[in-house]
């Protein structure tokens, strides 16, 4: 059997391929990783989410909804991996991730409180389910193509390869994205491009963000909406 000679492949393809293999491995190990990451106290985190912290952090529900379902401009938190949420809060507190709204909130929480809040939201049910759409043909829309196949000519892997079928997330490194709005997705793409967020494992998202257009982001969000809420997607598509 012939062996693949990686020396003949573009370096970007090799790097993306390695990242995708790591994502697949993380997906296979996700249940154990989830248990290891839940080192916070969910009950204590629930109190902070509902009422804020003694250190001055506002109640999370004010912006992220009563059950972490998200609101316009603020992402859903329910069901995200505890390790991912805790890391984002720690990065916001340390300044590695920038946000005029969230950085002061994260700084007002102790390290234990950040772990508690992460554990609480991870204990809630993710509002989307694991589902894979049919592999699109070349005549299908760009959102389906990007999510299920990627755009290898530009070194962009399929969203599903890292974020799981239906965008439900894979472990602590690849969050659920299948329920995010196009506006929020675009805001995070902009943050990566401006250096306001860490680029992720092996710098993958930082590199991908530079290659995604605004139309790409809208198409991906619209495709996820059709997967998870076809009735709403149909209503939105009507003239």
Coordinates of N, CA and C in Angstrom, one line a residue:
X1 N 0.9 -1.2 0.0 CA 0.0 0.0 0.0 C 0.9 1.2 0.0
X2 N 0.6 2.2 -0.8 CA 1.4 3.4 -0.9 C 1.1 4.3 0.3
X3 N 2.2 4.9 0.8 CA 2.1 5.7 2.0 C 2.0 7.2 1.6
X4 N 1.2 8.0 2.3 CA 1.1 9.4 2.0 C 2.4 10.1 2.3
X5 N 2.8 10.8 1.3 CA 4.1 11.6 1.4 C 3.7 13.0 1.7
X6 N 3.8 13.4 3.0 CA 3.3 14.7 3.4 C 4.3 15.8 2.9
X7 N 5.5 15.5 2.4 CA 6.4 16.5 1.9 C 5.8 17.1 0.6
X8 N 4.9 16.4 0.0 CA 4.4 16.9 -1.3 C 3.2 17.8 -1.1
X9 N 2.7 17.9 0.2 CA 1.5 18.6 0.4 C 1.8 20.0 0.9
X10 N 0.9 21.0 0.7 CA 1.2 22.3 1.2 C 1.2 22.3 2.8
X11 N 2.1 23.1 3.4 CA 2.2 23.0 4.8 C 0.9 23.3 5.5
X12 N 0.1 24.2 5.0 CA -1.2 24.5 5.6 C -2.1 23.3 5.6
X13 N -2.1 22.5 4.6 CA -2.9 21.3 4.6 C -2.5 20.3 5.7
X14 N -1.2 20.2 5.8 CA -0.6 19.2 6.8 C -1.0 19.7 8.2
X15 N -0.9 21.0 8.5 CA -1.2 21.6 9.8 C -2.7 21.4 10.1
X16 N -3.5 21.7 9.1 CA -5.0 21.5 9.3 C -5.3 20.1 9.6
X17 N -4.7 19.1 8.8 CA -4.9 17.7 9.0 C -4.6 17.3 10.4
X18 N -3.4 17.7 10.9 CA -3.1 17.4 12.3 C -4.1 17.9 13.3
X19 N -4.5 19.1 13.1 CA -5.5 19.7 14.0 C -6.8 18.9 14.0
X20 N -7.2 18.5 12.8 CA -8.4 17.7 12.7 C -8.3 16.3 13.4
X21 N -7.1 15.7 13.2 CA -6.9 14.4 13.9 C -7.0 14.6 15.4
X22 N -6.5 15.7 15.9 CA -6.5 16.0 17.4 C -8.0 16.2 17.8
X23 N -8.7 16.9 16.9 CA -10.2 17.2 17.3 C -10.9 15.9 17.3
X24 N -10.7 15.0 16.4 CA -11.3 13.7 16.4 C -11.0 12.9 17.6
X25 N -9.7 12.9 18.1 CA -9.3 12.3 19.3 C -10.0 12.8 20.5
X26 N -10.1 14.2 20.5 CA -10.8 14.8 21.7 C -12.2 14.4 21.7
X27 N -12.9 14.3 20.6 CA -14.3 13.9 20.5 C -14.5 12.5 21.1
X28 N -13.6 11.6 20.7 CA -13.7 10.2 21.2 C -13.5 10.2 22.7
X29 N -12.7 11.1 23.3 CA -12.4 11.0 24.7 C -13.3 12.0 25.5
X30 N -14.2 12.7 24.9 CA -14.9 13.7 25.5 C -15.6 13.4 26.8
X31 N -16.3 12.3 27.0 CA -17.0 12.0 28.3 C -16.0 12.0 29.4
X32 N -14.9 11.4 29.3 CA -13.9 11.4 30.4 C -13.4 12.8 30.7
X33 N -13.1 13.6 29.6 CA -12.6 14.9 29.7 C -13.6 15.8 30.4
X34 N -14.9 15.6 30.1 CA -15.9 16.4 30.7 C -16.0 16.3 32.2
X35 N -15.8 15.0 32.7 CA -15.8 14.8 34.1 C -14.6 15.4 34.8
X36 N -13.5 15.3 34.1 CA -12.3 15.9 34.7 C -12.4 17.4 34.8
X37 N -13.1 18.1 33.9 CA -13.1 19.5 33.9 C -14.1 20.1 34.9
X38 N -15.1 19.3 35.3 CA -16.1 19.8 36.2 C -15.6 19.8 37.6
X39 N -14.6 20.7 37.9 CA -14.0 20.8 39.2 C -14.6 21.9 40.0
X40 N -15.6 22.6 39.5 CA -16.3 23.6 40.2 C -17.5 23.1 40.9
X41 N -18.1 24.0 41.7 CA -19.3 23.6 42.4 C -20.5 24.2 41.7
X42 N -21.3 23.4 41.0 CA -22.4 23.9 40.2 C -23.5 24.6 41.1
X43 N -23.7 24.2 42.3 CA -24.7 24.9 43.1 C -24.2 26.3 43.5
X44 N -22.9 26.4 43.8 CA -22.4 27.7 44.1 C -22.4 28.6 42.8
X45 N -22.1 28.0 41.7 CA -22.2 28.7 40.4 C -23.6 29.2 40.1
X46 N -24.6 28.4 40.4 CA -26.0 28.8 40.2 C -26.3 30.1 40.9
X47 N -25.8 30.2 42.2 CA -26.1 31.4 43.0 C -25.5 32.6 42.3
X48 N -24.2 32.5 41.8 CA -23.6 33.6 41.2 C -24.3 34.0 39.9
X49 N -24.7 33.0 39.1 CA -25.5 33.2 37.9 C -26.8 34.0 38.1
X50 N -27.4 33.7 39.2 CA -28.7 34.3 39.5 C -28.6 35.6 40.2
X51 N -27.6 35.8 41.1 CA -27.5 37.0 42.0 C -26.2 37.8 41.9
X52 N -25.2 37.3 41.2 CA -24.0 38.0 41.1 C -23.0 37.5 42.2
X53 N -21.9 38.1 42.3 CA -20.9 37.7 43.3 C -20.6 38.7 44.3
X54 N -20.0 38.3 45.5 CA -19.7 39.3 46.5 C -18.6 40.3 46.0
X55 N -17.8 39.9 45.0 CA -16.8 40.7 44.5 C -17.3 41.8 43.5
X56 N -18.5 41.7 43.2 CA -19.1 42.8 42.3 C -19.4 42.3 40.9
X57 N -19.3 41.1 40.6 CA -19.7 40.6 39.3 C -21.2 40.6 39.2
X58 N -21.8 41.0 38.1 CA -23.2 41.1 37.9 C -23.8 39.7 37.7
X59 N -25.1 39.5 37.9 CA -25.7 38.2 37.7 C -25.6 37.8 36.2
X60 N -25.1 36.6 36.0 CA -25.0 36.2 34.6 C -26.3 36.2 33.8
X61 N -27.4 35.9 34.5 CA -28.7 35.8 33.8 C -29.1 37.2 33.2
X62 N -28.5 38.3 33.7 CA -28.9 39.6 33.2 C -28.6 39.7 31.7
X63 N -27.5 39.1 31.2 CA -27.2 39.2 29.8 C -27.4 37.8 29.1
X64 N -27.1 36.7 29.8 CA -27.1 35.4 29.1 C -28.4 34.6 29.2
X65 N -29.5 35.2 29.8 CA -30.8 34.6 29.9 C -30.9 33.8 31.2
X66 N -32.2 33.5 31.5 CA -32.5 32.9 32.8 C -31.9 31.5 32.9
X67 N -31.8 30.8 31.8 CA -31.2 29.4 31.8 C -30.0 29.3 30.9
X68 N -29.3 30.4 30.7 CA -28.1 30.4 29.9 C -28.5 30.2 28.4
X69 N -29.7 30.6 28.0 CA -30.1 30.4 26.6 C -29.6 31.5 25.7
X70 N -29.0 32.5 26.2 CA -28.5 33.6 25.4 C -29.5 34.6 25.1
X71 N -29.1 35.8 24.7 CA -29.9 36.9 24.3 C -29.2 37.7 23.2
X72 N -29.9 38.5 22.4 CA -29.2 39.3 21.4 C -27.9 39.9 21.8
X73 N -26.8 39.6 21.2 CA -25.5 40.1 21.5 C -24.8 39.3 22.5
X74 N -25.4 38.4 23.2 CA -24.8 37.6 24.2 C -25.0 36.1 24.0
X75 N -24.0 35.3 23.9 CA -24.1 33.9 23.5 C -24.8 33.0 24.5
X76 N -25.3 31.9 24.1 CA -25.9 30.9 25.0 C -24.7 30.2 25.7
X77 N -24.9 29.9 27.0 CA -23.8 29.3 27.8 C -24.2 27.8 28.2
X78 N -25.5 27.6 28.2 CA -26.0 26.3 28.7 C -25.4 25.1 27.9
X79 N -24.9 24.2 28.6 CA -24.4 22.9 28.0 C -23.0 23.0 27.4
X80 N -22.4 24.2 27.4 CA -21.0 24.3 27.0 C -20.1 23.5 27.9
X81 N -19.0 23.0 27.4 CA -18.1 22.2 28.2 C -17.5 23.1 29.4
X82 N -17.5 22.6 30.6 CA -17.0 23.3 31.7 C -15.6 23.8 31.5
X83 N -14.7 23.0 31.0 CA -13.3 23.3 30.8 C -13.2 24.5 29.8
X84 N -14.1 24.5 28.8 CA -14.0 25.7 27.8 C -14.5 26.9 28.5
X85 N -15.6 26.9 29.2 CA -16.1 28.1 29.9 C -15.1 28.6 30.9
X86 N -14.6 27.7 31.7 CA -13.6 28.2 32.7 C -12.4 28.8 32.1
X87 N -11.9 28.2 31.0 CA -10.7 28.8 30.3 C -11.0 30.2 29.8
X88 N -12.2 30.4 29.2 CA -12.6 31.7 28.6 C -12.7 32.7 29.7
X89 N -13.3 32.4 30.9 CA -13.3 33.3 32.0 C -12.0 33.6 32.5
X90 N -11.1 32.7 32.6 CA -9.7 32.9 33.1 C -9.0 33.8 32.1
X91 N -9.2 33.6 30.8 CA -8.5 34.4 29.8 C -9.0 35.8 29.8
X92 N -10.3 36.0 30.0 CA -10.9 37.3 30.2 C -10.3 38.0 31.4
X93 N -10.2 37.3 32.5 CA -9.7 37.9 33.7 C -8.2 38.3 33.6
X94 N -7.5 37.5 32.8 CA -6.1 37.8 32.6 C -5.8 38.8 31.5
X95 N -6.8 39.1 30.7 CA -6.6 40.0 29.5 C -6.2 39.3 28.3
X96 N -6.1 38.0 28.3 CA -5.7 37.3 27.0 C -6.8 37.3 26.0
X97 N -8.1 37.4 26.5 CA -9.2 37.6 25.7 C -9.8 38.9 26.1
X98 N -10.1 39.8 25.1 CA -10.6 41.1 25.4 C -12.1 41.3 25.2
X99 N -12.8 41.9 26.1 CA -14.2 42.2 26.0 C -14.5 43.3 27.0
X100 N -15.0 44.4 26.5 CA -15.3 45.6 27.4 C -16.4 45.2 28.5
X101 N -17.3 44.3 28.1 CA -18.4 43.9 29.0 C -17.9 42.8 29.9
X102 N -17.3 41.7 29.4 CA -17.1 40.5 30.1 C -15.8 40.5 30.9
X103 N -14.8 41.3 30.5 CA -13.5 41.3 31.3 C -13.7 41.8 32.7
X104 N -14.4 42.9 32.9 CA -14.6 43.3 34.3 C -15.4 42.2 35.2
X105 N -16.3 41.5 34.5 CA -17.1 40.5 35.3 C -16.2 39.4 35.7
X106 N -15.3 38.9 34.7 CA -14.4 37.8 35.0 C -13.4 38.2 36.1
X107 N -12.9 39.4 36.0 CA -11.9 39.9 37.0 C -12.6 40.0 38.4
X108 N -13.9 40.2 38.5 CA -14.5 40.3 39.8 C -14.8 39.0 40.4
X109 N -14.6 37.9 39.7 CA -14.8 36.6 40.2 C -13.4 36.0 40.6
X110 N -13.4 35.2 41.7 CA -12.2 34.5 42.1 C -12.0 33.3 41.1
X111 N -10.8 32.7 41.1 CA -10.6 31.6 40.3 C -11.6 30.5 40.6
X112 N -11.9 30.2 41.9 CA -12.9 29.2 42.2 C -14.3 29.6 41.8
X113 N -14.6 30.8 41.9 CA -15.9 31.3 41.4 C -16.1 31.1 39.9
X114 N -15.0 31.3 39.2 CA -15.1 31.1 37.7 C -15.3 29.6 37.4
X115 N -14.6 28.8 38.2 CA -14.8 27.3 38.0 C -16.3 26.9 38.4
X116 N -16.8 27.6 39.4 CA -18.2 27.2 39.8 C -19.2 27.6 38.8
X117 N -19.0 28.8 38.2 CA -20.0 29.3 37.2 C -19.9 28.4 36.0
X118 N -18.7 28.0 35.6 CA -18.5 27.1 34.4 C -19.2 25.8 34.7
X119 N -19.0 25.2 35.9 CA -19.7 24.0 36.2 C -21.2 24.1 36.2
X120 N -21.7 25.2 36.6 CA -23.2 25.4 36.6 C -23.7 25.3 35.2
X121 N -23.1 26.2 34.3 CA -23.6 26.2 33.0 C -23.4 24.9 32.2
X122 N -22.3 24.2 32.5 CA -22.1 22.9 31.9 C -23.1 21.9 32.3
X123 N -23.7 22.1 33.5 CA -24.7 21.1 34.0 C -26.0 21.3 33.3
X124 N -26.2 22.4 32.6 CA -27.5 22.6 32.0 C -27.5 21.9 30.6
X125 N -28.7 21.7 30.1 CA -28.8 21.0 28.8 C -28.5 21.9 27.6
X126 N -27.6 21.4 26.7 CA -27.3 22.1 25.5 C -28.6 22.1 24.6
X127 N -29.0 23.3 24.1 CA -30.3 23.4 23.4 C -30.3 22.8 22.0
X128 N -29.2 22.2 21.5 CA -29.1 21.6 20.2 C -28.6 20.1 20.4
X129 N -28.9 19.3 19.4 CA -28.5 17.9 19.4 C -27.5 17.6 18.3
X130 N -26.8 16.5 18.6 CA -25.8 16.0 17.6 C -26.6 15.5 16.3
X131 N -26.3 16.1 15.2 CA -26.9 15.7 14.0 C -26.0 16.1 12.8
X132 N -26.0 15.2 11.8 CA -25.1 15.5 10.7 C -26.0 15.7 9.5
X133 N -25.9 16.8 8.7 CA -26.6 17.0 7.5 C -26.1 16.1 6.4
X134 N -26.9 16.0 5.4 CA -26.4 15.3 4.2 C -25.2 16.0 3.6
X135 N -24.2 15.2 3.1 CA -23.1 15.8 2.5 C -23.5 16.6 1.2
X136 N -23.2 17.8 1.1 CA -23.7 18.6 0.0 C -22.9 18.4 -1.3
X137 N -23.6 18.6 -2.4 CA -23.0 18.6 -3.7 C -22.5 20.0 -4.0
X138 N -21.8 20.1 -5.1 CA -21.1 21.4 -5.4 C -22.2 22.5 -5.7
X139 N -23.4 22.1 -6.1 CA -24.4 23.1 -6.4 C -25.1 23.6 -5.1
X140 N -24.9 22.9 -4.0 CA -25.6 23.3 -2.8 C -25.0 24.6 -2.2
X141 N -25.6 25.1 -1.2 CA -25.2 26.4 -0.6 C -23.9 26.4 0.1
X142 N -23.2 27.5 0.2 CA -21.9 27.6 0.8 C -21.8 27.2 2.2
X143 N -22.9 27.5 3.0 CA -22.9 27.2 4.4 C -22.9 25.7 4.6
X144 N -23.7 24.9 3.9 CA -23.6 23.4 4.0 C -22.2 22.9 3.6
X145 N -21.7 23.5 2.6 CA -20.4 23.0 2.1 C -19.3 23.2 3.2
X146 N -19.3 24.4 3.8 CA -18.3 24.8 4.8 C -18.4 23.9 6.0
X147 N -19.7 23.7 6.5 CA -19.9 23.0 7.7 C -19.6 21.5 7.5
X148 N -20.0 20.9 6.4 CA -19.9 19.4 6.2 C -18.6 19.0 5.5
X149 N -18.1 19.9 4.6 CA -16.9 19.5 3.8 C -15.7 20.4 4.0
X150 N -15.9 21.7 4.4 CA -14.8 22.6 4.4 C -14.5 23.2 3.1
X151 N -13.5 24.1 3.0 CA -13.0 24.6 1.8 C -11.5 24.5 1.7
X152 N -11.1 23.3 1.3 CA -9.7 22.9 1.3 C -8.8 23.8 0.4
X153 N -9.4 24.4 -0.6 CA -8.5 25.2 -1.4 C -8.0 26.4 -0.7
X154 N -8.7 26.8 0.4 CA -8.3 27.9 1.3 C -7.7 27.4 2.6
X155 N -7.6 26.1 2.7 CA -7.1 25.6 4.0 C -8.1 25.6 5.1
X156 N -9.4 25.6 4.8 CA -10.4 25.7 5.8 C -11.0 24.3 6.0
X157 N -10.9 23.7 7.2 CA -11.5 22.4 7.5 C -13.0 22.5 7.7
X158 N -13.7 21.4 7.6 CA -15.1 21.4 7.8 C -15.4 21.8 9.3
X159 N -16.4 22.7 9.5 CA -16.7 23.0 10.9 C -17.1 21.8 11.7
X160 N -17.7 20.8 11.1 CA -18.2 19.6 11.8 C -17.0 18.8 12.2
X161 N -15.8 18.9 11.6 CA -14.7 18.1 11.9 C -14.2 18.4 13.3
X162 N -14.2 19.7 13.7 CA -13.7 20.1 15.0 C -14.8 20.3 16.0
X163 N -16.0 20.9 15.5 CA -17.1 21.3 16.4 C -18.1 20.2 16.5
X164 N -18.0 19.1 15.8 CA -18.9 18.0 16.0 C -20.1 18.1 15.1
X165 N -20.8 17.0 14.8 CA -22.0 17.0 14.0 C -23.1 18.0 14.6
X166 N -23.6 18.8 13.8 CA -24.5 19.8 14.2 C -24.0 20.9 15.0
X167 N -22.6 21.0 15.1 CA -22.0 22.0 15.9 C -22.2 21.9 17.4
X168 N -22.3 20.7 18.0 CA -22.6 20.5 19.4 C -21.4 20.6 20.3
X169 N -20.2 20.8 19.7 CA -19.0 21.0 20.5 C -18.3 19.7 20.7
X170 N -16.9 19.7 20.9 CA -16.1 18.6 21.1 C -15.1 18.9 22.2
X171 N -15.3 18.4 23.4 CA -14.4 18.6 24.5 C -14.3 20.1 24.9
X172 N -13.2 20.4 25.6 CA -13.0 21.7 26.1 C -12.3 22.7 25.1
X173 N -11.9 22.1 24.0 CA -11.2 23.0 23.0 C -12.1 23.5 21.9
X174 N -13.2 22.8 21.6 CA -14.0 23.1 20.5 C -15.5 23.3 21.0
X175 N -15.9 24.5 21.2 CA -17.2 24.8 21.8 C -18.4 24.5 20.8
X176 N -19.5 24.4 21.4 CA -20.8 24.3 20.6 C -21.0 25.6 19.9
X177 N -21.2 25.5 18.5 CA -21.5 26.7 17.8 C -22.7 26.7 16.9
X178 N -23.4 25.5 16.9 CA -24.6 25.3 16.1 C -25.8 26.1 16.4
X179 N -25.8 26.8 17.6 CA -26.9 27.6 18.0 C -26.6 29.1 18.1
X180 N -25.4 29.5 17.6 CA -25.0 30.9 17.7 C -25.5 31.7 16.5
X181 N -25.8 32.9 16.7 CA -26.3 33.8 15.6 C -25.1 34.2 14.8
X182 N -25.4 34.6 13.5 CA -24.4 35.1 12.6 C -23.7 36.3 13.2
X183 N -24.5 37.2 13.8 CA -23.8 38.4 14.4 C -22.8 38.1 15.4
X184 N -23.1 37.1 16.3 CA -22.2 36.8 17.4 C -21.0 36.1 16.8
X185 N -21.2 35.1 15.8 CA -20.1 34.5 15.1 C -19.2 35.5 14.5
X186 N -19.8 36.5 13.8 CA -18.9 37.5 13.2 C -18.1 38.3 14.2
X187 N -18.7 38.6 15.3 CA -18.0 39.4 16.3 C -16.8 38.6 16.8
X188 N -16.9 37.3 16.9 CA -15.7 36.5 17.4 C -14.7 36.4 16.3
X189 N -15.2 36.2 15.0 CA -14.2 36.2 13.9 C -13.4 37.5 13.9
X190 N -14.1 38.7 14.1 CA -13.4 40.0 14.2 C -12.5 40.0 15.3
X191 N -12.8 39.4 16.5 CA -11.9 39.4 17.6 C -10.7 38.6 17.3
X192 N -10.8 37.5 16.7 CA -9.6 36.7 16.3 C -8.7 37.5 15.4
X193 N -9.4 38.2 14.4 CA -8.6 38.9 13.4 C -7.9 40.1 14.0
X194 N -8.4 40.7 15.1 CA -7.8 41.8 15.7 C -6.9 41.4 16.9
X195 N -6.7 40.1 17.1 CA -5.8 39.6 18.1 C -6.4 39.8 19.5
X196 N -7.7 39.9 19.6 CA -8.4 40.0 20.9 C -8.8 38.7 21.5
X197 N -8.6 37.6 20.9 CA -8.8 36.3 21.4 C -7.6 35.4 21.1
X198 N -7.3 34.4 21.9 CA -6.2 33.5 21.6 C -6.7 32.7 20.4
X199 N -5.7 32.3 19.6 CA -6.0 31.6 18.3 C -6.5 30.2 18.4
X200 N -6.5 29.6 19.6 CA -7.0 28.2 19.8 C -6.0 27.2 19.6
X201 N -6.3 25.9 19.8 CA -5.3 24.8 19.6 C -4.6 24.9 18.3
X202 N -3.3 24.9 18.4 CA -2.4 25.0 17.2 C -2.7 26.2 16.4
X203 N -3.3 27.2 16.9 CA -3.6 28.4 16.2 C -4.6 28.3 15.1
X204 N -5.4 27.2 15.2 CA -6.3 26.8 14.1 C -7.4 27.9 13.8
X205 N -8.1 28.3 14.9 CA -9.2 29.3 14.6 C -8.7 30.6 14.2
X206 N -7.5 31.0 14.8 CA -7.0 32.3 14.4 C -6.6 32.3 12.9
X207 N -6.2 31.1 12.4 CA -5.9 31.0 10.9 C -7.1 31.0 10.1
X208 N -8.1 30.2 10.5 CA -9.4 30.0 9.8 C -10.1 31.3 9.7
X209 N -10.1 32.1 10.8 CA -10.9 33.4 10.9 C -10.4 34.3 9.8
X210 N -9.2 34.3 9.5 CA -8.6 35.2 8.5 C -9.2 34.9 7.1
X211 N -9.6 33.6 6.9 CA -10.1 33.2 5.6 C -11.6 33.2 5.4
X212 N -12.3 33.4 6.4 CA -13.8 33.4 6.3 C -14.3 34.8 6.0
X213 N -15.2 34.9 5.0 CA -15.8 36.2 4.7 C -17.1 36.4 5.5
X214 N -17.6 37.6 5.5 CA -18.9 37.8 6.2 C -20.0 37.0 5.6
X215 N -20.0 36.8 4.3 CA -21.0 35.9 3.7 C -20.8 34.5 4.1
X216 N -19.6 34.0 4.3 CA -19.3 32.7 4.8 C -20.0 32.5 6.2
X217 N -19.8 33.4 7.0 CA -20.3 33.3 8.4 C -21.8 33.3 8.4
X218 N -22.4 34.2 7.6 CA -23.9 34.2 7.5 C -24.4 32.8 7.0
X219 N -23.7 32.3 6.0 CA -24.2 31.0 5.4 C -24.0 29.9 6.4
X220 N -23.0 29.9 7.2 CA -22.8 28.8 8.2 C -23.9 28.9 9.2
X221 N -24.1 30.1 9.7 CA -25.2 30.3 10.7 C -26.6 29.9 10.2
X222 N -26.8 30.2 9.0 CA -28.1 29.9 8.3 C -28.3 28.4 8.2
X223 N -27.2 27.7 7.8 CA -27.2 26.3 7.7 C -27.5 25.6 9.0
X224 N -26.8 26.0 10.0 CA -27.0 25.4 11.4 C -28.5 25.6 11.8
X225 N -29.0 26.8 11.5 CA -30.4 27.1 11.8 C -31.4 26.1 11.1
X226 N -31.1 25.8 9.8 CA -31.9 24.9 9.1 C -31.8 23.5 9.7
X227 N -30.6 23.1 10.2 CA -30.5 21.8 10.8 C -31.3 21.7 12.1
X228 N -31.2 22.7 13.0 CA -31.8 22.6 14.3 C -33.2 23.3 14.4
X229 N -33.5 24.2 13.6 CA -34.8 24.8 13.7 C -35.3 25.1 12.3
X230 N -35.7 24.1 11.5 CA -36.1 24.3 10.1 C -37.3 25.2 9.9
X231 N -38.2 25.2 10.9 CA -39.4 26.0 10.8 C -39.0 27.5 10.8
X232 N -38.2 27.8 11.8 CA -37.7 29.2 11.9 C -36.9 29.6 10.7
X233 N -36.1 28.7 10.2 CA -35.3 29.0 9.0 C -36.1 29.3 7.8
X234 N -37.2 28.5 7.7 CA -38.1 28.7 6.5 C -38.8 30.0 6.6
X235 N -39.2 30.4 7.8 CA -39.9 31.6 8.0 C -39.0 32.8 7.7
X236 N -37.7 32.7 8.1 CA -36.8 33.8 7.9 C -36.5 33.9 6.4
X237 N -36.5 32.8 5.7 CA -36.2 32.8 4.2 C -37.3 33.4 3.4
X238 N -38.6 33.5 3.9 CA -39.7 33.9 3.1 C -39.5 35.4 2.8
X239 N -39.8 35.9 1.6 CA -39.7 37.3 1.2 C -40.7 38.1 1.9

